[in-house]
Short mmCIF file of C-alpha atoms in Angstrom, two decimals:
data_model
loop_
_atom_site.label_atom_id
_atom_site.label_comp_id
_atom_site.label_asym_id
_atom_site.label_seq_id
_atom_site.Cartn_x
_atom_site.Cartn_y
_atom_site.Cartn_z
CA UNK A 17 105.30 52.52 84.34
CA UNK A 18 103.53 55.55 85.76
CA UNK A 19 102.62 58.50 83.53
CA UNK A 20 101.72 61.73 85.34
CA UNK A 21 99.10 64.01 83.75
CA UNK A 22 97.75 66.05 86.70
CA UNK A 23 99.19 68.72 88.98
CA UNK A 24 98.26 66.66 92.03
CA UNK A 25 100.13 63.58 90.79
CA UNK A 26 103.16 65.69 89.92
CA UNK A 27 103.15 67.38 93.32
CA UNK A 28 102.99 63.99 95.06
CA UNK A 29 105.93 62.63 93.07
CA UNK A 30 108.02 65.77 93.59
CA UNK A 31 107.37 65.58 97.35
CA UNK A 32 108.60 61.98 97.19
CA UNK A 33 111.66 62.98 95.15
CA UNK A 34 112.53 65.75 97.62
CA UNK A 35 113.39 63.05 100.17
CA UNK A 36 116.33 61.86 98.05
CA UNK A 37 119.81 63.26 97.50
CA UNK A 38 119.32 63.49 93.74
CA UNK A 39 116.80 63.16 90.93
CA UNK A 40 117.69 62.32 87.33
CA UNK A 41 115.95 64.36 84.62
CA UNK A 42 115.55 64.23 80.86
CA UNK A 43 113.12 65.61 78.28
CA UNK A 44 111.75 64.78 74.87
CA UNK A 45 110.91 67.75 72.67
CA UNK A 46 110.41 68.97 69.11
CA UNK A 47 112.04 72.04 67.61
CA UNK A 48 111.82 71.67 63.85
CA UNK A 49 108.68 73.80 63.42
CA UNK A 50 109.00 76.31 66.27
CA UNK A 51 111.44 78.91 67.60
CA UNK A 52 111.13 77.62 71.16
CA UNK A 53 111.35 73.91 71.80
CA UNK A 54 107.97 72.23 72.26
CA UNK A 55 108.15 70.22 75.47
CA UNK A 56 106.58 66.82 74.88
CA UNK A 57 107.67 64.66 77.81
CA UNK A 58 109.66 64.86 81.05
CA UNK A 59 111.33 61.83 82.59
CA UNK A 60 112.25 61.71 86.29
CA UNK A 61 113.84 59.06 88.51
CA UNK A 62 115.16 58.75 92.04
CA UNK A 63 117.29 56.01 93.53
CA UNK A 64 115.47 52.70 94.00
CA UNK A 65 114.28 49.50 92.38
CA UNK A 66 110.54 50.16 92.36
CA UNK A 67 109.93 51.29 88.79
CA UNK A 68 106.37 52.47 89.60
CA UNK A 69 107.46 54.55 92.61
CA UNK A 70 110.88 55.73 91.63
CA UNK A 71 110.74 56.49 87.89
CA UNK A 72 107.92 58.34 86.14
CA UNK A 73 106.97 60.05 82.89
CA UNK A 74 105.40 63.51 83.08
CA UNK A 75 103.20 64.16 80.05
CA UNK A 76 102.41 67.89 79.54
CA UNK A 77 100.55 67.13 76.29
CA UNK A 78 98.14 64.53 77.66
CA UNK A 79 97.91 66.61 80.83
CA UNK A 80 97.32 69.93 79.07
CA UNK A 81 95.85 71.51 82.22
CA UNK A 82 98.71 70.30 84.45
CA UNK A 83 100.91 72.92 86.10
CA UNK A 84 104.64 72.20 86.17
CA UNK A 85 105.14 74.41 89.20
CA UNK A 86 105.67 71.44 91.61
CA UNK A 87 108.56 70.35 89.38
CA UNK A 88 109.98 73.87 89.30
CA UNK A 89 109.83 73.94 93.10
CA UNK A 90 111.84 70.71 93.14
CA UNK A 91 114.35 72.32 90.77
CA UNK A 92 114.75 75.17 93.27
CA UNK A 93 115.31 72.76 96.19
CA UNK A 94 119.01 73.13 97.04
CA UNK A 95 118.98 69.85 98.99
CA UNK A 96 118.37 67.74 95.86
CA UNK A 97 120.93 67.47 93.05
CA UNK A 98 119.35 67.60 89.60
CA UNK A 99 121.19 65.21 87.26
CA UNK A 100 121.10 65.59 83.46
CA UNK A 101 123.15 64.31 80.54
CA UNK A 102 124.14 67.02 78.02
CA UNK A 103 121.89 69.42 79.87
CA UNK A 104 121.98 72.59 77.80
CA UNK A 105 118.84 72.12 75.68
CA UNK A 106 116.87 70.71 78.61
CA UNK A 107 117.84 73.69 80.76
CA UNK A 108 116.85 76.13 78.03
CA UNK A 109 113.40 74.54 77.91
CA UNK A 110 112.87 74.88 81.66
CA UNK A 111 114.21 78.44 81.66
CA UNK A 112 111.73 79.42 78.94
CA UNK A 113 108.83 77.41 80.44
CA UNK A 114 109.26 78.38 84.08
CA UNK A 115 112.04 80.95 84.35
CA UNK A 116 113.93 78.42 86.45
CA UNK A 117 117.36 76.79 86.17
CA UNK A 118 117.78 73.69 88.37
CA UNK A 119 120.24 73.86 91.25
CA UNK A 120 122.36 72.13 92.36
CA UNK A 121 123.10 70.84 88.87
CA UNK A 122 125.16 67.89 87.64
CA UNK A 123 125.82 67.13 83.97
CA UNK A 124 127.11 63.61 83.42
CA UNK A 125 128.53 64.49 80.00
CA UNK A 126 130.77 67.18 81.51
CA UNK A 127 131.68 64.91 84.43
CA UNK A 128 132.57 62.09 82.04
CA UNK A 129 134.93 64.42 80.14
CA UNK A 130 136.63 65.26 83.42
CA UNK A 131 136.84 61.53 84.21
CA UNK A 132 138.64 60.61 80.97
CA UNK A 133 135.71 59.19 79.00
CA UNK A 134 136.58 61.32 75.97
CA UNK A 135 135.12 64.41 74.35
CA UNK A 136 131.34 64.97 74.42
CA UNK A 137 130.74 61.35 75.28
CA UNK A 138 127.26 60.10 74.41
CA UNK A 139 124.73 58.70 76.85
CA UNK A 140 124.70 55.29 75.15
CA UNK A 141 128.47 55.02 75.63
CA UNK A 142 128.19 55.71 79.35
CA UNK A 143 125.31 53.22 79.68
CA UNK A 144 127.47 50.58 78.03
CA UNK A 145 130.68 51.33 79.93
CA UNK A 146 129.30 52.13 83.38
CA UNK A 147 125.85 50.54 83.65
CA UNK A 148 126.92 47.53 81.52
CA UNK A 149 123.67 47.76 79.62
CA UNK A 150 122.35 49.03 76.30
CA UNK A 151 119.76 51.51 75.05
CA UNK A 152 117.14 50.68 72.42
CA UNK A 153 117.56 53.50 69.85
CA UNK A 154 114.53 52.61 67.73
CA UNK A 155 112.34 55.36 69.21
CA UNK A 156 114.94 58.13 69.11
CA UNK A 157 113.57 59.96 66.06
CA UNK A 158 109.86 59.44 66.62
CA UNK A 159 107.38 62.29 66.82
CA UNK A 160 107.12 62.86 70.56
CA UNK A 161 104.15 65.21 70.19
CA UNK A 162 101.78 62.49 68.94
CA UNK A 163 99.52 60.68 71.36
CA UNK A 164 99.13 58.01 72.53
CA UNK A 165 102.78 57.13 73.15
CA UNK A 166 103.70 53.53 72.41
CA UNK A 167 105.20 51.24 75.03
CA UNK A 168 108.46 51.30 73.04
CA UNK A 169 108.56 55.10 73.26
CA UNK A 170 107.85 55.03 76.98
CA UNK A 171 110.52 52.42 77.66
CA UNK A 172 113.06 54.34 75.58
CA UNK A 173 112.26 57.60 77.39
CA UNK A 174 112.39 56.04 80.84
CA UNK A 175 115.75 54.42 80.12
CA UNK A 176 117.20 57.92 79.72
CA UNK A 177 116.81 58.50 83.45
CA UNK A 178 116.96 55.02 85.01
CA UNK A 179 120.47 54.23 83.74
CA UNK A 180 121.45 57.81 84.51
CA UNK A 181 121.21 57.03 88.23
CA UNK A 182 124.01 54.47 88.09
CA UNK A 183 126.09 56.72 85.84
CA UNK A 184 125.70 59.65 88.23
CA UNK A 185 126.60 57.63 91.30
CA UNK A 186 129.69 56.19 89.60
CA UNK A 187 130.94 59.54 88.29
CA UNK A 188 130.17 61.35 91.54
CA UNK A 189 132.20 58.84 93.56
CA UNK A 190 135.06 59.02 91.06
CA UNK A 191 135.10 62.80 91.27
CA UNK A 192 135.18 62.59 95.05
CA UNK A 193 138.15 60.21 94.96
CA UNK A 194 140.08 62.52 92.63
CA UNK A 195 138.97 65.76 94.32
CA UNK A 196 137.63 67.01 90.99
CA UNK A 197 134.06 67.85 91.92
CA UNK A 198 134.97 71.57 92.01
CA UNK A 199 136.07 71.26 88.37
CA UNK A 200 132.59 70.12 87.35
CA UNK A 201 131.01 72.80 89.55
CA UNK A 202 132.94 75.46 87.61
CA UNK A 203 131.38 74.15 84.39
CA UNK A 204 127.91 74.03 85.96
CA UNK A 205 128.18 77.75 86.79
CA UNK A 206 128.28 78.42 83.04
CA UNK A 207 125.24 76.20 82.41
CA UNK A 208 123.35 77.88 85.23
CA UNK A 209 123.92 81.41 83.93
CA UNK A 210 120.67 82.80 82.41
CA UNK A 211 122.69 84.60 79.72
CA UNK A 212 123.48 81.17 78.28
CA UNK A 213 119.84 80.82 77.18
CA UNK A 214 118.84 84.38 76.33
CA UNK A 215 119.19 85.58 72.73
CA UNK A 216 118.89 89.35 72.49
CA UNK A 217 117.50 90.33 69.06
CA UNK A 218 119.83 93.34 68.99
CA UNK A 219 122.81 90.97 69.16
CA UNK A 220 121.52 88.39 66.66
CA UNK A 221 123.59 89.88 63.81
CA UNK A 222 126.77 88.61 65.45
CA UNK A 223 125.80 85.03 64.55
CA UNK A 224 125.48 85.82 60.84
CA UNK A 225 128.62 85.02 58.85
CA UNK A 226 129.48 87.97 56.64
CA UNK A 227 132.19 88.44 54.04
CA UNK A 228 132.69 92.14 54.67
CA UNK A 229 132.96 94.17 57.85
CA UNK A 230 131.97 97.49 56.26
CA UNK A 231 129.96 99.38 58.94
CA UNK A 232 127.16 100.40 56.53
CA UNK A 233 126.66 96.81 55.45
CA UNK A 234 126.77 95.57 59.05
CA UNK A 235 124.13 98.14 60.01
CA UNK A 236 121.77 96.58 57.47
CA UNK A 237 122.64 93.06 58.66
CA UNK A 238 121.99 94.10 62.27
CA UNK A 239 118.56 95.60 61.54
CA UNK A 240 117.46 92.66 59.39
CA UNK A 241 118.68 90.08 61.92
CA UNK A 242 116.98 91.98 64.75
CA UNK A 243 113.67 92.05 62.90
CA UNK A 244 113.94 88.36 62.06
CA UNK A 245 114.72 87.40 65.67
CA UNK A 246 111.87 89.50 67.07
CA UNK A 247 109.43 88.09 64.52
CA UNK A 248 110.55 84.50 65.09
CA UNK A 249 110.25 84.85 68.86
CA UNK A 250 106.85 86.56 68.70
CA UNK A 251 105.35 84.09 66.22
CA UNK A 252 107.28 81.13 67.67
CA UNK A 253 108.57 80.02 64.27
CA UNK A 254 112.13 79.03 63.27
CA UNK A 255 114.34 81.85 61.96
CA UNK A 256 114.65 80.00 58.66
CA UNK A 257 110.85 80.23 58.21
CA UNK A 258 111.15 84.02 58.23
CA UNK A 259 114.18 84.15 55.94
CA UNK A 260 117.49 82.34 55.87
CA UNK A 261 120.93 83.83 56.34
CA UNK A 262 121.70 83.80 52.62
CA UNK A 263 118.52 85.78 51.95
CA UNK A 264 119.41 88.18 54.76
CA UNK A 265 122.79 88.87 53.18
CA UNK A 266 121.17 89.33 49.79
CA UNK A 267 118.75 91.88 51.25
CA UNK A 268 121.62 93.74 52.93
CA UNK A 269 123.35 93.92 49.56
CA UNK A 270 120.38 94.84 47.33
CA UNK A 271 118.73 97.23 49.87
CA UNK A 272 115.11 96.80 48.66
CA UNK A 273 112.88 99.84 49.12
CA UNK A 274 109.54 98.52 47.88
CA UNK A 275 107.47 95.37 47.56
CA UNK A 276 108.39 95.35 43.90
CA UNK A 277 112.09 95.23 44.88
CA UNK A 278 111.39 92.31 47.22
CA UNK A 279 109.80 90.46 44.34
CA UNK A 280 113.13 90.51 42.51
CA UNK A 281 114.93 88.62 45.28
CA UNK A 282 116.33 85.24 44.28
CA UNK A 283 116.53 83.82 47.80
CA UNK A 284 113.61 85.29 49.73
CA UNK A 285 110.76 82.88 50.48
CA UNK A 286 107.48 83.64 48.73
CA UNK A 287 105.72 84.16 52.06
CA UNK A 288 108.27 86.81 53.02
CA UNK A 289 107.52 89.02 50.01
CA UNK A 290 104.18 90.19 51.41
CA UNK A 291 102.41 90.99 54.65
CA UNK A 292 104.10 91.56 58.00
CA UNK A 293 107.43 90.06 57.00
CA UNK A 294 107.74 92.21 53.89
CA UNK A 295 106.87 95.33 55.89
CA UNK A 296 109.40 94.37 58.56
CA UNK A 297 112.13 93.81 55.98
CA UNK A 298 111.56 97.19 54.33
CA UNK A 299 111.49 98.95 57.71
CA UNK A 300 114.71 97.20 58.74
CA UNK A 301 116.45 98.16 55.49
CA UNK A 302 115.32 101.76 55.94
CA UNK A 303 116.63 101.80 59.52
CA UNK A 304 119.94 100.36 58.39
CA UNK A 305 120.33 102.89 55.58
CA UNK A 306 119.58 105.79 57.93
CA UNK A 307 121.73 104.57 60.80
CA UNK A 308 123.99 107.41 62.10
CA UNK A 309 127.69 106.66 61.55
CA UNK A 310 128.44 106.66 65.29
CA UNK A 311 125.77 103.97 65.86
CA UNK A 312 126.91 101.59 63.16
CA UNK A 313 128.13 98.23 64.47
CA UNK A 314 131.75 97.30 64.36
CA UNK A 315 132.81 93.72 63.85
CA UNK A 316 135.56 92.35 66.09
CA UNK A 317 138.93 92.88 64.51
CA UNK A 318 139.88 89.70 62.66
CA UNK A 319 142.70 87.73 64.19
CA UNK A 320 145.97 88.49 62.44
CA UNK A 321 147.32 85.01 61.88
CA UNK A 322 150.73 86.48 61.08
CA UNK A 323 150.88 87.61 64.72
CA UNK A 324 150.62 84.03 65.96
CA UNK A 325 153.93 82.56 67.07
CA UNK A 326 153.46 79.34 65.10
CA UNK A 327 156.28 77.50 66.85
CA UNK A 328 154.90 78.43 70.26
CA UNK A 329 151.40 77.37 69.19
CA UNK A 330 152.77 73.97 68.17
CA UNK A 331 154.52 73.61 71.52
CA UNK A 332 151.31 74.53 73.34
CA UNK A 333 149.49 71.78 71.43
CA UNK A 334 152.10 69.26 72.52
CA UNK A 335 151.86 70.51 76.10
CA UNK A 336 148.05 70.34 76.07
CA UNK A 337 148.07 66.76 74.82
CA UNK A 338 150.60 65.75 77.49
CA UNK A 339 148.78 67.51 80.34
CA UNK A 340 145.37 66.20 79.26
CA UNK A 341 146.67 62.64 79.16
CA UNK A 342 148.38 63.09 82.51
CA UNK A 343 145.20 64.44 84.10
CA UNK A 344 142.87 62.07 82.27
CA UNK A 345 140.73 64.92 80.91
CA UNK A 346 139.43 65.51 77.39
CA UNK A 347 141.67 68.02 75.61
CA UNK A 348 138.84 70.15 74.23
CA UNK A 349 137.41 70.62 77.70
CA UNK A 350 140.68 72.31 78.68
CA UNK A 351 141.38 74.36 75.54
CA UNK A 352 140.49 74.53 71.86
CA UNK A 353 142.85 75.12 68.96
CA UNK A 354 141.74 78.77 68.81
CA UNK A 355 142.44 79.12 72.55
CA UNK A 356 146.01 77.95 71.96
CA UNK A 357 146.46 80.34 69.03
CA UNK A 358 145.22 83.19 71.20
CA UNK A 359 147.74 82.33 73.91
CA UNK A 360 150.49 82.18 71.30
CA UNK A 361 149.46 85.70 70.22
CA UNK A 362 149.77 87.03 73.77
CA UNK A 363 146.19 86.74 75.02
CA UNK A 364 146.25 86.14 78.77
CA UNK A 365 142.52 86.38 79.57
CA UNK A 366 141.26 83.08 78.16
CA UNK A 367 139.31 80.45 80.05
CA UNK A 368 142.16 77.94 79.57
CA UNK A 369 144.38 79.97 81.90
CA UNK A 370 142.05 80.20 84.88
CA UNK A 371 140.32 77.97 87.43
CA UNK A 372 140.96 74.25 87.30
CA UNK A 373 142.19 74.58 83.72
CA UNK A 374 144.93 76.87 84.94
CA UNK A 375 146.10 74.26 87.43
CA UNK A 376 146.04 71.44 84.88
CA UNK A 377 147.44 73.31 81.88
CA UNK A 378 147.41 77.12 82.05
CA UNK A 379 150.14 77.65 84.63
CA UNK A 380 152.62 75.49 82.71
CA UNK A 381 151.50 77.09 79.44
CA UNK A 382 152.45 80.50 80.85
CA UNK A 383 155.80 79.18 82.02
CA UNK A 384 156.40 77.83 78.51
CA UNK A 385 155.49 81.20 76.98
CA UNK A 386 157.91 82.98 79.33
CA UNK A 387 160.72 80.61 78.42
CA UNK A 388 160.97 79.22 81.95
CA UNK A 389 160.44 75.59 80.89
CA UNK A 390 161.03 73.41 77.85
CA UNK A 391 159.51 70.16 76.61
CA UNK A 392 161.37 66.93 76.11
CA UNK A 393 160.23 63.55 74.83
CA UNK A 394 160.90 60.41 76.80
CA UNK A 395 159.82 57.39 74.74
CA UNK A 396 156.01 57.71 74.68
CA UNK A 397 155.68 60.66 77.09
CA UNK A 398 156.39 64.36 77.00
CA UNK A 399 158.01 65.93 80.06
CA UNK A 400 158.55 69.47 81.25
CA UNK A 401 162.10 70.45 82.17
CA UNK A 402 163.13 73.58 84.06
CA UNK A 403 165.38 76.07 82.33
#
């Protein structure tokens, strides 16, 4: 198998790949010790039986001076479909590395959910069911940053894109037969949105689970979370290496004003009680304490569960199950339990009511909410009857 380590080799392969309708892509990376994923390997394949010509490994570690720009140019080529499985983390890597999101894009995990393969179906399952083969999992949890790579690692990595060709062709044809390619394209629009991969430090507080929504407390949480996110991004270290959420909440509660106060923390890491992190924490606490009332954050109003029409929510669950089975689509791809509760509360702006979801489920859900239809059971099926 061919391993690419130079810009010239990569450019030659990408020029070759540009002659095909699609290219399959996967990556191997590490993220345990860094904020941003460390790209260790890229796997590419085009249609064909010549393993040396058609499937390659791109090694940015062994080829430390190699530019990935020829690959990014291929990603921008609208004539070539870029095929991934469970693409989100791969796309985030390429967005960070090259400020590029591949287009056109095809995610076989999403397509498989549309084609009735279940919810968040794994690659190994699709290899077994579609390619009638198997994947050697022995190299899955190896350290992909170490060199040299073993033959077992290379074979494992390459299998992630060679089987993907057959899976893509099968799913693509099935989507064409059922006229459901636009459904997948709707989902790809979400994956291709840059906002999907950008974390604004000023908004990081919204991911911290708090037990109180008091504005003064939230102001402290916001400032601490913003400092942590900025520090983690700048130093390229995991958030948890700065301080964990439980320590953040403790700091927001105790409001330390000096290094001596930080030393009394039960949850703060030793490294965070001195130096840049300690200074950042104290500055964040000070900013939170002095935040003007009109600039304090407000948490979204909690959902009043008493406002949910429980009977209607139950009927919507029955309807969703029936419509998902009828369409052969994974239920969670159409709507989640919280989506159904929101509809039962009167929310009419959810994703489940628009686009292809609206045609499959949302339109009938609205008719059910308006009392225009009812549900009846006929042996093993649920049917909609007009009122």
